[in-house]
Coordinates of C-alpha atoms and ligand atoms in Angstrom, one line a residue:
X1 CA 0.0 0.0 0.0
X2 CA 1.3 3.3 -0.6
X3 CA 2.7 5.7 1.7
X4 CA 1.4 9.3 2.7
X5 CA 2.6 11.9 0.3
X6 CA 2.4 15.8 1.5
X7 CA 2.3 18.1 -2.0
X8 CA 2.9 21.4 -1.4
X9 CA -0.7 22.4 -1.7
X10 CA -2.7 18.7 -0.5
X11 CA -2.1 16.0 1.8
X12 CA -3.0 12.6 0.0
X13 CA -3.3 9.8 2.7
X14 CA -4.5 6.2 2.6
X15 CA -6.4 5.0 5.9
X16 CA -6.8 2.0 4.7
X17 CA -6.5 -0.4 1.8
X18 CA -8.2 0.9 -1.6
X19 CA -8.8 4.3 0.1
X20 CA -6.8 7.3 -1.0
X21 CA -7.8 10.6 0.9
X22 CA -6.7 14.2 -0.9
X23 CA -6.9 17.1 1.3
X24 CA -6.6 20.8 0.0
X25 CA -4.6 22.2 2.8
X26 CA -5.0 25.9 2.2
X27 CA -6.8 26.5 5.2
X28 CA -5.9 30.1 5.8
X29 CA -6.4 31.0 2.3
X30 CA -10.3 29.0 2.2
X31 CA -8.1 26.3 0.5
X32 CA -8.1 28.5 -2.7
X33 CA -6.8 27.3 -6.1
X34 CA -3.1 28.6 -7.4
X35 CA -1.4 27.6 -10.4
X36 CA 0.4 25.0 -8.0
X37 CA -2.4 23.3 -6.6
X38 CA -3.7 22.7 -10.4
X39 CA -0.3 21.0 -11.5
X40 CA -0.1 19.5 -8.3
X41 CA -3.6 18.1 -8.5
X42 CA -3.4 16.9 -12.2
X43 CA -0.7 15.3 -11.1
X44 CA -1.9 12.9 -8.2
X45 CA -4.7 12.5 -10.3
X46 CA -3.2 10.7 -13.0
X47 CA -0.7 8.7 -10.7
X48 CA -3.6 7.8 -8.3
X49 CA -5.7 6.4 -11.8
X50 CA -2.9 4.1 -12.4
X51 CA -2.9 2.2 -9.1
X52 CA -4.8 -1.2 -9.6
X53 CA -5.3 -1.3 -6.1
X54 CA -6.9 1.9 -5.8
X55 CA -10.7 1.4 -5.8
X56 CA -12.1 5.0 -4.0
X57 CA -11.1 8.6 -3.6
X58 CA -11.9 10.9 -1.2
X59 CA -11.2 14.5 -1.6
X60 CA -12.3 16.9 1.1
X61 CA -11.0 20.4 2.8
X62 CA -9.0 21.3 5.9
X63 CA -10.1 23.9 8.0
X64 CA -13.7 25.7 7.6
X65 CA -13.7 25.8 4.0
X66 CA -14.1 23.0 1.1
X67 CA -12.4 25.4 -1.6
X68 CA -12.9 29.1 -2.0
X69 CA -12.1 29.0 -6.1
X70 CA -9.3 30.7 -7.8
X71 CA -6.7 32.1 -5.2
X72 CA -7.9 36.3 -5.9
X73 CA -4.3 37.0 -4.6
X74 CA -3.1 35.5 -7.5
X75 CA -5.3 37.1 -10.2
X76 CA -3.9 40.2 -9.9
X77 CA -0.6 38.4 -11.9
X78 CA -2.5 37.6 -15.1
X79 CA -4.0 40.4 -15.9
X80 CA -0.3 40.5 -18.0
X81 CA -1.3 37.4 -19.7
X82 CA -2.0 37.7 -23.0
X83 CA -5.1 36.2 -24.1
X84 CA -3.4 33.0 -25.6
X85 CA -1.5 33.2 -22.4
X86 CA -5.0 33.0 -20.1
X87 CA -6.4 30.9 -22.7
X88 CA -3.6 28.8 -21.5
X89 CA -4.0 29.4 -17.8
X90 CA -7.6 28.3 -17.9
X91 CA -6.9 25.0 -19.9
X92 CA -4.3 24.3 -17.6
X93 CA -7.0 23.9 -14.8
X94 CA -9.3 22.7 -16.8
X95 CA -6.9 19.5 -17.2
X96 CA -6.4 19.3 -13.8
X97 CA -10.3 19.2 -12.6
X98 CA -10.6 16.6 -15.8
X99 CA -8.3 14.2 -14.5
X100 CA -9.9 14.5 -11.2
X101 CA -13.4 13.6 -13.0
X102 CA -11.8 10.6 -14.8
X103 CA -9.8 9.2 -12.4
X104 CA -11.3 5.5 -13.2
X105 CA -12.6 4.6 -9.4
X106 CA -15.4 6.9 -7.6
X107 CA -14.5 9.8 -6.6
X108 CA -16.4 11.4 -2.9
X109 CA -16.5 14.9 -2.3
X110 CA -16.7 15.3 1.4
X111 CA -18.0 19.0 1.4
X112 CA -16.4 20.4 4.8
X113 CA -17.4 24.4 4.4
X114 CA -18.0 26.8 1.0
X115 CA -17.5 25.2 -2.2
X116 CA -17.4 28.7 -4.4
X117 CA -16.5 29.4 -7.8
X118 CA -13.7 27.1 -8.8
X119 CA -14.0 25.0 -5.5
X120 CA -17.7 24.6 -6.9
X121 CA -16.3 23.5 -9.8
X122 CA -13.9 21.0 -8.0
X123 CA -16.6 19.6 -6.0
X124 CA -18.6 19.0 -9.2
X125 CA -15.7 16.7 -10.7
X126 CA -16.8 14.3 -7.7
X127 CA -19.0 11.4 -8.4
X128 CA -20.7 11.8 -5.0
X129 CA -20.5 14.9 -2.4
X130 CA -21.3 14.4 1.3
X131 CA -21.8 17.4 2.9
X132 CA -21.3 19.1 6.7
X133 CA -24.2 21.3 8.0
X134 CA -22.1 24.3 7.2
X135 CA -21.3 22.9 3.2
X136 CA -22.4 26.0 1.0
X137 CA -22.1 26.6 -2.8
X138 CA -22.0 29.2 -4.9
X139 CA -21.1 30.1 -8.7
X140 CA -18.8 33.3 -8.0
X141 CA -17.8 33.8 -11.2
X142 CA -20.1 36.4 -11.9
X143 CA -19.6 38.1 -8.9
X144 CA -15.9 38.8 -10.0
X145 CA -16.7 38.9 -13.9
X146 CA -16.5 35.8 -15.0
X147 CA -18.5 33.5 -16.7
X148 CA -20.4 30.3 -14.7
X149 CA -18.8 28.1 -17.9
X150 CA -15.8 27.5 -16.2
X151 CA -13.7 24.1 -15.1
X152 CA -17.4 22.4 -15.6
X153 CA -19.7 24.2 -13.9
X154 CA -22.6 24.7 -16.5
X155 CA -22.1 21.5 -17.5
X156 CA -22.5 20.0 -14.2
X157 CA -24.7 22.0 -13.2
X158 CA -27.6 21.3 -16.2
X159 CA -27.3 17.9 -15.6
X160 CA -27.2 17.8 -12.1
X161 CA -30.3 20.5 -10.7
X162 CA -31.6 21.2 -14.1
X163 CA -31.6 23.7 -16.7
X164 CA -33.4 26.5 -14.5
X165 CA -32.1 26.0 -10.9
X166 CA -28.6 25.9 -13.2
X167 CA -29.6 29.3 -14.3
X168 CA -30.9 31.3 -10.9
X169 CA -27.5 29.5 -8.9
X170 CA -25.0 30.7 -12.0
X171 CA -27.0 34.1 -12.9
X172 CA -27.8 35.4 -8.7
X173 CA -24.4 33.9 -7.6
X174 CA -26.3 33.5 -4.6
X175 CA -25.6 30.5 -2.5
X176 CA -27.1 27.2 -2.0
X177 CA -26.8 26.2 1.4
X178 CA -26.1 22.6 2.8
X179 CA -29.9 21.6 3.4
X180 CA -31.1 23.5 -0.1
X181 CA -28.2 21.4 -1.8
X182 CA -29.5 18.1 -0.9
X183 CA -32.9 18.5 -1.9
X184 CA -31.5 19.9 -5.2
X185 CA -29.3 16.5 -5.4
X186 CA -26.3 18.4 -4.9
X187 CA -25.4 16.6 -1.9
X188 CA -25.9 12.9 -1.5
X189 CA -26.1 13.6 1.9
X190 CA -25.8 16.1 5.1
X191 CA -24.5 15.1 8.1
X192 CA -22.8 16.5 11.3
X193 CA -19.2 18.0 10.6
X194 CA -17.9 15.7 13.2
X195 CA -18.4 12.5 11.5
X196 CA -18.4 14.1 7.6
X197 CA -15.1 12.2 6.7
X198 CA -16.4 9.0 8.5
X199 CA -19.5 8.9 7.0
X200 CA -16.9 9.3 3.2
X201 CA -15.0 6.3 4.4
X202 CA -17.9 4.1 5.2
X203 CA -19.7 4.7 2.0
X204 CA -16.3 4.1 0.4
X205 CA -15.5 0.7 1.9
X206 CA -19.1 -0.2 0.8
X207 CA -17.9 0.7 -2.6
X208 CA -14.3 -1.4 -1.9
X209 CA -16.7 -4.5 -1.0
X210 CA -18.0 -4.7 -4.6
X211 CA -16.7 -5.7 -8.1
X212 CA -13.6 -3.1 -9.1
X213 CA -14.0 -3.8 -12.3
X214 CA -18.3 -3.3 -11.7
X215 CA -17.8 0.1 -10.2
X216 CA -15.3 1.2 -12.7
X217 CA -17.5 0.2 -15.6
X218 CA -20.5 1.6 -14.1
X219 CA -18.4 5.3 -13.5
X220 CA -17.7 4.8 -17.3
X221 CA -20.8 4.0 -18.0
X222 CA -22.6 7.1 -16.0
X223 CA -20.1 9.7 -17.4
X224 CA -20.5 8.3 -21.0
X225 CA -24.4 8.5 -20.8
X226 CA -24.3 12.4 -19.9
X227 CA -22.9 12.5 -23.2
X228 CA -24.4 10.3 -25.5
X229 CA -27.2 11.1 -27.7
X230 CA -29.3 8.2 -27.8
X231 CA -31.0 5.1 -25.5
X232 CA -29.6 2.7 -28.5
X233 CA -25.9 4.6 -28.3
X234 CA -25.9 3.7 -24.1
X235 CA -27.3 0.3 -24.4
X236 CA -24.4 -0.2 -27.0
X237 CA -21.9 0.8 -24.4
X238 CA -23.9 -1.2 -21.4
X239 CA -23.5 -4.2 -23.3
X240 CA -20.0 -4.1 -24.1
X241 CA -19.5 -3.5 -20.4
X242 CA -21.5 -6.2 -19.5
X243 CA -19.6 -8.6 -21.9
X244 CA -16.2 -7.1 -20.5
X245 CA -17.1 -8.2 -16.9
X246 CA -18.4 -11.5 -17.8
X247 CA -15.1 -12.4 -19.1
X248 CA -13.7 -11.7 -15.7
X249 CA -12.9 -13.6 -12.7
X250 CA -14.9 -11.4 -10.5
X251 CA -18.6 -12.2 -12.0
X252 CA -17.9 -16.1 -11.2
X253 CA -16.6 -15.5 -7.7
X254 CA -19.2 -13.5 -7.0
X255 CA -21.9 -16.5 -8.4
X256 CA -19.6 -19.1 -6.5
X257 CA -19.8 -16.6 -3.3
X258 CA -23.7 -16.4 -3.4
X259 CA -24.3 -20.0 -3.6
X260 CA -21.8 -20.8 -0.7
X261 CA -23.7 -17.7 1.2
X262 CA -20.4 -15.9 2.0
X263 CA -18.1 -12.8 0.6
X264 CA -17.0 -12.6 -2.7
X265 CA -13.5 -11.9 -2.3
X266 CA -13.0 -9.5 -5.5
X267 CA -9.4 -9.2 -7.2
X268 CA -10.7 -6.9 -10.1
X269 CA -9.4 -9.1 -12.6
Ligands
LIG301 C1 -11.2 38.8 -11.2 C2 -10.5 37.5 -11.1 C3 -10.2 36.9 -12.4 C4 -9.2 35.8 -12.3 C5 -9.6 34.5 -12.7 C6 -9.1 34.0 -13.9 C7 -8.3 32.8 -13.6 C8 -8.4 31.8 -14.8 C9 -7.4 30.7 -14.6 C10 -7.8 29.7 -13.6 C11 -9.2 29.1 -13.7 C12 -9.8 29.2 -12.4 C13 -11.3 29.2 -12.6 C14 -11.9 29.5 -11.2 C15 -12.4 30.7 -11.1 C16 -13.0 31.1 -9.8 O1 -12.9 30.3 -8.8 S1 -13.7 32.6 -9.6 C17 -14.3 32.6 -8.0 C18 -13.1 32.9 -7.0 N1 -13.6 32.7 -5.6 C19 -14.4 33.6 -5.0 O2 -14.8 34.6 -5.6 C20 -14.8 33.3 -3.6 C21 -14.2 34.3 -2.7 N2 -14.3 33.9 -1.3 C22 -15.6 33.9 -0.7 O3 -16.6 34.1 -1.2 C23 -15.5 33.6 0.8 O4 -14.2 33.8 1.3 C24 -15.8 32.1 1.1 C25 -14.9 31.2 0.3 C26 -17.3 31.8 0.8 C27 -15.6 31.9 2.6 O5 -16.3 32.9 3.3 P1 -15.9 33.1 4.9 O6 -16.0 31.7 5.5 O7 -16.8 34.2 5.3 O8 -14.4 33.5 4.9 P2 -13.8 34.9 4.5 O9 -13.7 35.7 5.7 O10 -14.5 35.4 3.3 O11 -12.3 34.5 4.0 C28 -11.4 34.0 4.9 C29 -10.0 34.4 4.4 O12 -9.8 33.6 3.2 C30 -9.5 34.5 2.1 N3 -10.1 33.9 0.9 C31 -11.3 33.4 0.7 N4 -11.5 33.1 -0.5 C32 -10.4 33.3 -1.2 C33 -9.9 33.2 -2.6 N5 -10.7 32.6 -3.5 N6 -8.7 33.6 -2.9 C34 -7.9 34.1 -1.9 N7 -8.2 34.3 -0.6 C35 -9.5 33.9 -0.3 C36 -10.2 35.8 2.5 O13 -9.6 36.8 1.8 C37 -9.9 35.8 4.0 O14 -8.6 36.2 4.2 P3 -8.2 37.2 5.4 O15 -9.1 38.4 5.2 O16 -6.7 37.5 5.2 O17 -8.5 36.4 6.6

């Protein structure tokens, strides 16, 4: 199992096998996003996707805040940019907040405190987000000039609260507090601040006890049916799932485990 690694701008830990734990560690700065924190975060992202023994992430906040969105100190610095040069600025977070999404095992967002602009963003790339009481949202971009299309967000967004909820959250910037964001399906769940991260790491090892290679074609098959077209196109991609899997040693086990009523014991090959 791996070791605990400290990144300049995240702790990533493992409490236990198949768990990996990322925590923005900005606290004084409402864990906002630098130009670090995006290399940095690409970075694990793609290491922790290659790690067969991986099977969930959790990524969640120290301090009072989830993620407070682009660090404002830093903005000040790209107004020199040129705009190929912001162009590439945004791109580069883009790909980090994309390799977050597509990291090939669930991703949980343990929502610890405000989730604006960016952090909203970041929170979004989650498959799942588990909230504390005081878990807030809210598209900031507009409040500082920016557009709500940004690392996600309106695509998110559309998908996940609708077309019109989308619009009054990204158009007021207002926020959505923890109780509001449930009932919109923005949270999975709310529950006391105290027991947010264990309430990520028992839904997690409920996903460890089931089929890797299951979960991982199920994420696919989720994140490819927000974006294809058709009921025939998803079936298509179901089926070759399906056939996948049944070539495996996992679907047997798991037949073999239900007859002799007791675990499967899953090796995700
Ligand atoms: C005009 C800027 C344009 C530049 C952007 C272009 C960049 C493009 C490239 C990168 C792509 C990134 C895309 C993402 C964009 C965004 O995220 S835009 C939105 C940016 N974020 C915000 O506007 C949120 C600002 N913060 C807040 O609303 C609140 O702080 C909070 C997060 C909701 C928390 O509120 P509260 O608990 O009341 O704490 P505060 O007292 O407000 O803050 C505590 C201290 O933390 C500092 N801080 C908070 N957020 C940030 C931040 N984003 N950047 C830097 N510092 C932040 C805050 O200043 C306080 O500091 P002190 O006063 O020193 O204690």
């Amino acid at each position: 199992m791996a070791e605990p690694t400290t990144w300049e701008t995240f702790t990533l830990e493992r409490p236990e096998p198949g768990i990996a734990v990322v925590t923005l560690n900005r606290p004084e700065r409402m864990n906002s996003m630098t130009n670090t924190m995006f290399v940095e975060l690409e970075k694990a992202a793609l290491q922790l996707d290659r790690e067969d023994d991986l099977r969930v992430v959790i990524l969640t906040g120290a301090g009072k805040a989830f993620c407070g969105g682009f660090d404002l100190d830093d903005a000040e610095g790209l107004s020199s940019l040129t705009p190929i040069g912001m162009l590439d600025q945004q791109e580069m977070a883009a790909r980090a907040l994309s390799a977050i999404r597509g990291i090939r095992v669930p991703v949980i967002a343990a929502v610890n405190g405000a989730a604006a602009g960016g952090g909203l963003s970041l929170s979004l790339a989650a498959d799942i987000r588990i909230g504390s009481p005081t878990a807030r949202f809210n598209a900031a971009f507009v409040r500082i000039g920016l557009s709500a299309g940004d690392l996600g967000a309106s695509w998110h967004l559309t998908r996940l609260i609708g077309p019109a909820r989308a619009a009054e959250f990204a158009y007021t910037g207002r926020f959505i507090e923890a109780v509001e964001a449930e009932s919109l399906g923005l949270l999975n769940a709310v529950v006391p601040a105290e027991s947010l991260l264990d309430e990520a790491l028992a839904m997690a090892r409920l996903i460890c006890a089931n089929s890797p290679a299951g979960v991982q074609l199920s994420k696919r098959a989720l994140h490819a049916n927000m974006e294809v077209s058709s009921y025939a196109a998803a079936l298509e991609l179901e089926n070759r799932g399906q056939a996948l899997l049944t070539r495996g040693e996992d679907m047997p086990e798991a037949l073999a485990a239900f007859k002799d009523k007791r675990s499967p014991n899953f090796t995700g090959r």
